[in-house]
PDB file of C-alpha atoms in Angstrom:
ATOM      1  CA  MET A   1      21.618   7.384  15.152  1.00  0.00           C
ATOM      2  CA  ARG A   2      20.115   9.628  12.450  1.00  0.00           C
ATOM      3  CA  PRO A   3      16.398   9.977  13.257  1.00  0.00           C
ATOM      4  CA  HIS A   4      15.630  12.400  10.430  1.00  0.00           C
ATOM      5  CA  PHE A   5      16.421   9.693   7.894  1.00  0.00           C
ATOM      6  CA  PHE A   6      13.967   7.353   9.516  1.00  0.00           C
ATOM      7  CA  SER A   7      11.351  10.065   9.602  1.00  0.00           C
ATOM      8  CA  ARG A   8      11.657  10.761   5.890  1.00  0.00           C
ATOM      9  CA  PHE A   9      11.247   7.118   5.043  1.00  0.00           C
ATOM     10  CA  MET A  10       8.480   6.316   7.476  1.00  0.00           C
ATOM     11  CA  LEU A  11       6.416   9.215   6.230  1.00  0.00           C
ATOM     12  CA  SER A  12       6.827   8.023   2.656  1.00  0.00           C
ATOM     13  CA  LEU A  13       5.273   4.712   3.671  1.00  0.00           C
ATOM     14  CA  CYS A  14       2.119   6.039   5.298  1.00  0.00           C
ATOM     15  CA  PHE A  15      -0.982   4.546   3.699  1.00  0.00           C
ATOM     16  CA  LEU A  16      -3.648   7.007   4.804  1.00  0.00           C
ATOM     17  CA  THR A  17      -6.726   5.384   3.329  1.00  0.00           C
ATOM     18  CA  VAL A  18      -9.173   5.711   6.209  1.00  0.00           C
ATOM     19  CA  SER A  19     -12.182   7.936   5.817  1.00  0.00           C
ATOM     20  CA  SER A  20     -12.949  10.351   8.641  1.00  0.00           C
ATOM     21  CA  SER A  21     -16.312   8.628   8.985  1.00  0.00           C
ATOM     22  CA  VAL A  22     -14.608   5.525  10.342  1.00  0.00           C
ATOM     23  CA  LEU A  23     -14.286   7.131  13.758  1.00  0.00           C
ATOM     24  CA  SER A  24     -17.309   8.502  15.550  1.00  0.00           C
ATOM     25  CA  GLN A  25     -17.299  12.251  15.825  1.00  0.00           C
ATOM     26  CA  ASP A  26     -17.417  12.995  19.533  1.00  0.00           C
ATOM     27  CA  ALA A  27     -15.625  15.179  22.043  1.00  0.00           C
ATOM     28  CA  ASN A  28     -12.725  12.767  22.501  1.00  0.00           C
ATOM     29  CA  GLN A  29      -9.494  14.378  21.473  1.00  0.00           C
ATOM     30  CA  TYR A  30      -7.311  11.277  21.615  1.00  0.00           C
ATOM     31  CA  LEU A  31      -7.425   7.942  19.851  1.00  0.00           C
ATOM     32  CA  ARG A  32      -7.109   5.209  22.477  1.00  0.00           C
ATOM     33  CA  PHE A  33      -4.734   2.585  21.130  1.00  0.00           C
ATOM     34  CA  THR A  34      -2.543  -0.269  22.211  1.00  0.00           C
ATOM     35  CA  VAL A  35       0.985  -1.227  21.224  1.00  0.00           C
ATOM     36  CA  MET A  36       1.613  -4.856  20.292  1.00  0.00           C
ATOM     37  CA  ALA A  37       5.214  -6.062  20.090  1.00  0.00           C
ATOM     38  CA  MET A  38       5.427  -9.404  18.302  1.00  0.00           C
ATOM     39  CA  ALA A  39       8.311 -10.616  20.473  1.00  0.00           C
ATOM     40  CA  PRO A  40       9.418 -14.252  20.813  1.00  0.00           C
ATOM     41  CA  ASP A  41       8.443 -14.388  24.484  1.00  0.00           C
ATOM     42  CA  LEU A  42       6.114 -12.584  26.874  1.00  0.00           C
ATOM     43  CA  GLU A  43       8.933 -11.081  28.963  1.00  0.00           C
ATOM     44  CA  THR A  44      10.555  -9.365  25.977  1.00  0.00           C
ATOM     45  CA  ARG A  45       7.180  -8.254  24.711  1.00  0.00           C
ATOM     46  CA  ALA A  46       6.299  -6.723  28.086  1.00  0.00           C
ATOM     47  CA  VAL A  47       9.604  -4.851  28.332  1.00  0.00           C
ATOM     48  CA  PHE A  48       9.245  -3.449  24.805  1.00  0.00           C
ATOM     49  CA  GLU A  49       5.607  -2.471  25.215  1.00  0.00           C
ATOM     50  CA  ASP A  50       6.121  -0.912  28.654  1.00  0.00           C
ATOM     51  CA  GLU A  51       8.989   1.243  27.406  1.00  0.00           C
ATOM     52  CA  LEU A  52       7.096   2.360  24.303  1.00  0.00           C
ATOM     53  CA  VAL A  53       3.985   3.148  26.338  1.00  0.00           C
ATOM     54  CA  ARG A  54       6.079   5.148  28.796  1.00  0.00           C
ATOM     55  CA  VAL A  55       7.608   7.444  26.173  1.00  0.00           C
ATOM     56  CA  LEU A  56       4.375   7.845  24.196  1.00  0.00           C
ATOM     57  CA  ARG A  57       2.439   8.828  27.303  1.00  0.00           C
ATOM     58  CA  GLU A  58       5.025  11.544  27.874  1.00  0.00           C
ATOM     59  CA  ASP A  59       3.872  12.921  24.513  1.00  0.00           C
ATOM     60  CA  ASP A  60       0.203  12.734  25.551  1.00  0.00           C
ATOM     61  CA  TYR A  61      -0.831   9.618  23.652  1.00  0.00           C
ATOM     62  CA  ASP A  62      -3.701   7.588  25.106  1.00  0.00           C
ATOM     63  CA  VAL A  63      -1.918   4.246  24.891  1.00  0.00           C
ATOM     64  CA  VAL A  64      -1.756   0.974  26.813  1.00  0.00           C
ATOM     65  CA  ALA A  65       0.451  -2.112  26.595  1.00  0.00           C
ATOM     66  CA  SER A  66      -1.390  -4.952  24.884  1.00  0.00           C
ATOM     67  CA  TYR A  67       0.065  -7.682  27.099  1.00  0.00           C
ATOM     68  CA  THR A  68      -2.006  -6.304  29.980  1.00  0.00           C
ATOM     69  CA  LEU A  69      -5.154  -6.946  27.934  1.00  0.00           C
ATOM     70  CA  VAL A  70      -4.390  -9.932  25.691  1.00  0.00           C
ATOM     71  CA  PRO A  71      -1.479 -12.206  26.693  1.00  0.00           C
ATOM     72  CA  GLU A  72      -1.716 -14.102  23.391  1.00  0.00           C
ATOM     73  CA  ILE A  73      -1.583 -12.033  20.192  1.00  0.00           C
ATOM     74  CA  SER A  74      -0.856 -14.498  17.407  1.00  0.00           C
ATOM     75  CA  PRO A  75      -2.237 -13.646  14.956  1.00  0.00           C
ATOM     76  CA  ALA A  76      -2.267 -10.034  16.100  1.00  0.00           C
ATOM     77  CA  VAL A  77      -5.546  -9.038  14.446  1.00  0.00           C
ATOM     78  CA  SER A  78      -7.500 -12.260  14.941  1.00  0.00           C
ATOM     79  CA  LEU A  79     -11.198 -12.003  15.744  1.00  0.00           C
ATOM     80  CA  GLU A  80     -10.628 -13.020  19.369  1.00  0.00           C
ATOM     81  CA  VAL A  81      -7.900 -10.429  19.868  1.00  0.00           C
ATOM     82  CA  ARG A  82      -9.921  -7.695  18.174  1.00  0.00           C
ATOM     83  CA  GLN A  83     -12.972  -8.414  20.289  1.00  0.00           C
ATOM     84  CA  ALA A  84     -10.983  -8.436  23.526  1.00  0.00           C
ATOM     85  CA  LEU A  85      -9.343  -5.113  22.694  1.00  0.00           C
ATOM     86  CA  ILE A  86     -12.569  -3.467  21.567  1.00  0.00           C
ATOM     87  CA  GLU A  87     -14.310  -4.605  24.747  1.00  0.00           C
ATOM     88  CA  ALA A  88     -11.477  -2.972  26.682  1.00  0.00           C
ATOM     89  CA  GLY A  89     -12.184   0.342  24.946  1.00  0.00           C
ATOM     90  CA  ILE A  90      -9.277   0.162  22.491  1.00  0.00           C
ATOM     91  CA  GLN A  91      -9.856   1.841  19.117  1.00  0.00           C
ATOM     92  CA  ALA A  92      -6.604   1.039  17.326  1.00  0.00           C
ATOM     93  CA  ALA A  93      -3.465  -1.091  17.536  1.00  0.00           C
ATOM     94  CA  LEU A  94       0.134  -0.243  16.686  1.00  0.00           C
ATOM     95  CA  VAL A  95       1.773  -3.550  15.800  1.00  0.00           C
ATOM     96  CA  LEU A  96       5.563  -3.989  15.729  1.00  0.00           C
ATOM     97  CA  ARG A  97       6.668  -7.084  13.838  1.00  0.00           C
ATOM     98  CA  PRO A  98      10.387  -7.958  13.722  1.00  0.00           C
ATOM     99  CA  LEU A  99      11.506  -8.907  10.223  1.00  0.00           C
ATOM    100  CA  ALA A 100      15.135  -9.703  11.067  1.00  0.00           C
ATOM    101  CA  THR A 101      17.409  -9.407  14.105  1.00  0.00           C
ATOM    102  CA  GLY A 102      21.006 -10.161  14.963  1.00  0.00           C
ATOM    103  CA  ASN A 103      24.406  -9.406  13.447  1.00  0.00           C
ATOM    104  CA  ASP A 104      23.470 -11.042  10.129  1.00  0.00           C
ATOM    105  CA  ALA A 105      20.232  -9.099   9.717  1.00  0.00           C
ATOM    106  CA  SER A 106      19.639  -7.161   6.519  1.00  0.00           C
ATOM    107  CA  ILE A 107      17.137  -4.507   5.563  1.00  0.00           C
ATOM    108  CA  THR A 108      16.380  -6.681   2.542  1.00  0.00           C
ATOM    109  CA  ALA A 109      14.134  -8.610   4.943  1.00  0.00           C
ATOM    110  CA  ALA A 110      11.625  -5.797   4.446  1.00  0.00           C
ATOM    111  CA  GLN A 111      11.023  -7.052   0.922  1.00  0.00           C
ATOM    112  CA  GLU A 112       8.692  -9.744   2.232  1.00  0.00           C
ATOM    113  CA  ALA A 113       6.478  -7.225   4.019  1.00  0.00           C
ATOM    114  CA  LEU A 114       6.210  -4.494   1.403  1.00  0.00           C
ATOM    115  CA  SER A 115       4.945  -4.154  -2.129  1.00  0.00           C
ATOM    116  CA  GLN A 116       7.594  -4.277  -4.830  1.00  0.00           C
ATOM    117  CA  GLN A 117       7.113  -0.605  -5.612  1.00  0.00           C
ATOM    118  CA  THR A 118       7.489   0.410  -1.974  1.00  0.00           C
ATOM    119  CA  TYR A 119      10.522  -1.795  -1.455  1.00  0.00           C
ATOM    120  CA  THR A 120      12.149  -0.326  -4.538  1.00  0.00           C
ATOM    121  CA  SER A 121      11.707   3.122  -2.997  1.00  0.00           C
ATOM    122  CA  LEU A 122      13.248   1.825   0.227  1.00  0.00           C
ATOM    123  CA  ALA A 123      16.251   0.406  -1.608  1.00  0.00           C
ATOM    124  CA  ALA A 124      16.770   3.684  -3.444  1.00  0.00           C
ATOM    125  CA  PHE A 125      16.532   5.577  -0.165  1.00  0.00           C
ATOM    126  CA  ILE A 126      19.195   3.366   1.437  1.00  0.00           C
ATOM    127  CA  ASN A 127      21.473   3.745  -1.558  1.00  0.00           C
ATOM    128  CA  ASP A 128      21.252   7.526  -1.267  1.00  0.00           C
ATOM    129  CA  TYR A 129      22.670   7.751   2.219  1.00  0.00           C
ATOM    130  CA  ARG A 130      24.247   4.381   3.028  1.00  0.00           C
ATOM    131  CA  GLY A 131      25.924   3.450  -0.224  1.00  0.00           C
ATOM    132  CA  HIS A 132      24.037   0.202  -0.717  1.00  0.00           C
ATOM    133  CA  ASN A 133      24.812  -0.917   2.840  1.00  0.00           C
ATOM    134  CA  PHE A 134      21.760  -2.897   3.933  1.00  0.00           C
ATOM    135  CA  GLU A 135      23.265  -4.273   7.142  1.00  0.00           C
ATOM    136  CA  SER A 136      21.446  -3.714  10.419  1.00  0.00           C
ATOM    137  CA  GLN A 137      20.925  -5.412  13.763  1.00  0.00           C
ATOM    138  CA  ALA A 138      17.148  -5.113  13.740  1.00  0.00           C
ATOM    139  CA  ILE A 139      14.471  -4.435  11.134  1.00  0.00           C
ATOM    140  CA  VAL A 140      10.911  -3.917  12.333  1.00  0.00           C
ATOM    141  CA  HIS A 141       7.679  -3.595  10.356  1.00  0.00           C
ATOM    142  CA  VAL A 142       5.345  -1.079  12.038  1.00  0.00           C
ATOM    143  CA  LEU A 143       1.614  -1.227  11.253  1.00  0.00           C
ATOM    144  CA  GLY A 144      -1.310   0.816  12.536  1.00  0.00           C
ATOM    145  CA  PHE A 145      -4.770  -0.769  12.507  1.00  0.00           C
ATOM    146  CA  LEU A 146      -8.176   0.653  13.301  1.00  0.00           C
ATOM    147  CA  LEU A 147     -10.040  -2.056  15.165  1.00  0.00           C
ATOM    148  CA  ASP A 148     -13.410  -3.236  13.972  1.00  0.00           C
ATOM    149  CA  PRO A 149     -15.418  -6.311  15.034  1.00  0.00           C
ATOM    150  CA  GLN A 150     -15.610  -7.432  11.406  1.00  0.00           C
ATOM    151  CA  GLN A 151     -12.253  -6.467   9.942  1.00  0.00           C
ATOM    152  CA  SER A 152      -9.331  -4.347  11.103  1.00  0.00           C
ATOM    153  CA  ARG A 153      -8.268  -1.575   8.746  1.00  0.00           C
ATOM    154  CA  LEU A 154      -4.657  -0.698   8.026  1.00  0.00           C
ATOM    155  CA  PHE A 155      -4.085   3.055   8.153  1.00  0.00           C
ATOM    156  CA  TRP A 156      -0.329   3.432   8.667  1.00  0.00           C
ATOM    157  CA  GLN A 157       2.756   1.366   8.070  1.00  0.00           C
ATOM    158  CA  GLY A 158       6.482   1.660   7.680  1.00  0.00           C
ATOM    159  CA  VAL A 159       9.828   0.033   8.363  1.00  0.00           C
ATOM    160  CA  ILE A 160      12.384   1.075  10.964  1.00  0.00           C
ATOM    161  CA  TRP A 161      15.880  -0.260  11.454  1.00  0.00           C
ATOM    162  CA  LEU A 162      18.913   0.312  13.650  1.00  0.00           C
ATOM    163  CA  ASP A 163      21.816   2.296  12.283  1.00  0.00           C
ATOM    164  CA  ASP A 164      23.687   2.031  15.582  1.00  0.00           C
ATOM    165  CA  THR A 165      25.523  -0.988  16.931  1.00  0.00           C
ATOM    166  CA  VAL A 166      23.962  -2.257  20.154  1.00  0.00           C
ATOM    167  CA  GLU A 167      25.425  -4.676  22.671  1.00  0.00           C
ATOM    168  CA  THR A 168      22.311  -5.756  24.559  1.00  0.00           C
ATOM    169  CA  GLN A 169      18.637  -6.379  23.951  1.00  0.00           C
ATOM    170  CA  GLU A 170      17.823  -3.515  26.319  1.00  0.00           C
ATOM    171  CA  GLN A 171      19.813  -1.096  24.156  1.00  0.00           C
ATOM    172  CA  ALA A 172      18.096  -2.348  21.015  1.00  0.00           C
ATOM    173  CA  ILE A 173      14.651  -1.889  22.561  1.00  0.00           C
ATOM    174  CA  GLU A 174      15.513   1.610  23.748  1.00  0.00           C
ATOM    175  CA  LYS A 175      16.684   2.730  20.317  1.00  0.00           C
ATOM    176  CA  LEU A 176      13.781   1.109  18.453  1.00  0.00           C
ATOM    177  CA  VAL A 177      11.349   2.763  20.850  1.00  0.00           C
ATOM    178  CA  GLU A 178      12.974   6.121  20.108  1.00  0.00           C
ATOM    179  CA  LEU A 179      12.512   5.551  16.385  1.00  0.00           C
ATOM    180  CA  VAL A 180       8.847   4.603  16.737  1.00  0.00           C
ATOM    181  CA  GLN A 181       8.229   7.632  18.950  1.00  0.00           C
ATOM    182  CA  PHE A 182       9.990  10.007  16.565  1.00  0.00           C
ATOM    183  CA  ASN A 183       8.213   8.767  13.445  1.00  0.00           C
ATOM    184  CA  LEU A 184       4.811   8.661  15.101  1.00  0.00           C
ATOM    185  CA  ASN A 185       5.240  12.236  16.330  1.00  0.00           C
ATOM    186  CA  GLN A 186       6.290  13.345  12.838  1.00  0.00           C
ATOM    187  CA  SER A 187       3.155  11.763  11.357  1.00  0.00           C
ATOM    188  CA  ARG A 188       0.772  12.741  14.122  1.00  0.00           C
ATOM    189  CA  THR A 189      -0.839  15.832  12.605  1.00  0.00           C
ATOM    190  CA  VAL A 190      -1.469  14.161   9.242  1.00  0.00           C
ATOM    191  CA  LEU A 191      -2.803  10.993  10.848  1.00  0.00           C
ATOM    192  CA  ARG A 192      -5.207  12.890  13.088  1.00  0.00           C
ATOM    193  CA  HIS A 193      -6.558  14.759  10.087  1.00  0.00           C
ATOM    194  CA  GLN A 194      -7.014  11.562   8.089  1.00  0.00           C
ATOM    195  CA  LEU A 195      -8.741   9.855  11.024  1.00  0.00           C
ATOM    196  CA  GLY A 196     -11.170  12.732  11.528  1.00  0.00           C
ATOM    197  CA  LEU A 197      -9.741  13.800  14.875  1.00  0.00           C
ATOM    198  CA  PRO A 198      -9.510  17.494  15.791  1.00  0.00           C
ATOM    199  CA  PRO A 199      -6.126  19.211  15.871  1.00  0.00           C
ATOM    200  CA  LEU A 200      -4.278  18.945  19.146  1.00  0.00           C
ATOM    201  CA  ILE A 201      -4.616  21.935  21.438  1.00  0.00           C
ATOM    202  CA  ILE A 202      -1.196  22.830  22.777  1.00  0.00           C
ATOM    203  CA  MET A 203      -1.429  24.349  26.225  1.00  0.00           C
ATOM    204  CA  GLN A 204       1.206  26.998  26.870  1.00  0.00           C
ATOM    205  CA  GLU A 205       2.744  26.984  30.323  1.00  0.00           C
ATOM    206  CA  GLU A 206       2.681  30.320  32.088  1.00  0.00           C
TER     207      GLU A 206
END
């Protein structure tokens, strides 16, 4: 797996359009958010969300698995879902929506989720390092929403895909989780600035 490639592309897809005034200015250092895996069944969703929550908490994210709060998430940003999450103290949602999976999957599936201009950039990026090879075993659209009772606001999005061949669903989840973690960490400083959050204070161990 080549995580730096994914980082370059994910960062190029960040739509940082949220004013700092969207979030209240208080002493909270962390944005409390949930991860929402749009899996075909609750068991797969729970496994994916639990693993992603586990690794993100290791990096000091204030994150919870959405299945523990809202068992039904279709559509993911419906009024009922938003209200339930907000009432649970959740400020944002990181939604992972599979675009294509399996041996016949292609990164061209991202065309349906992205603007033509953005997809053109994606295709050019792939051509640069994969020689027009669009094959993959999983393509996932990642979207970050700020939750609001009236309307959720998109503040981050990108596409991740598997370069590696995987034999099991567990392996696929593990590698996709690694990609989400890596790209989110790479974007973290910029996102915090755009969202009006203070810089992270890194505590040095003695």
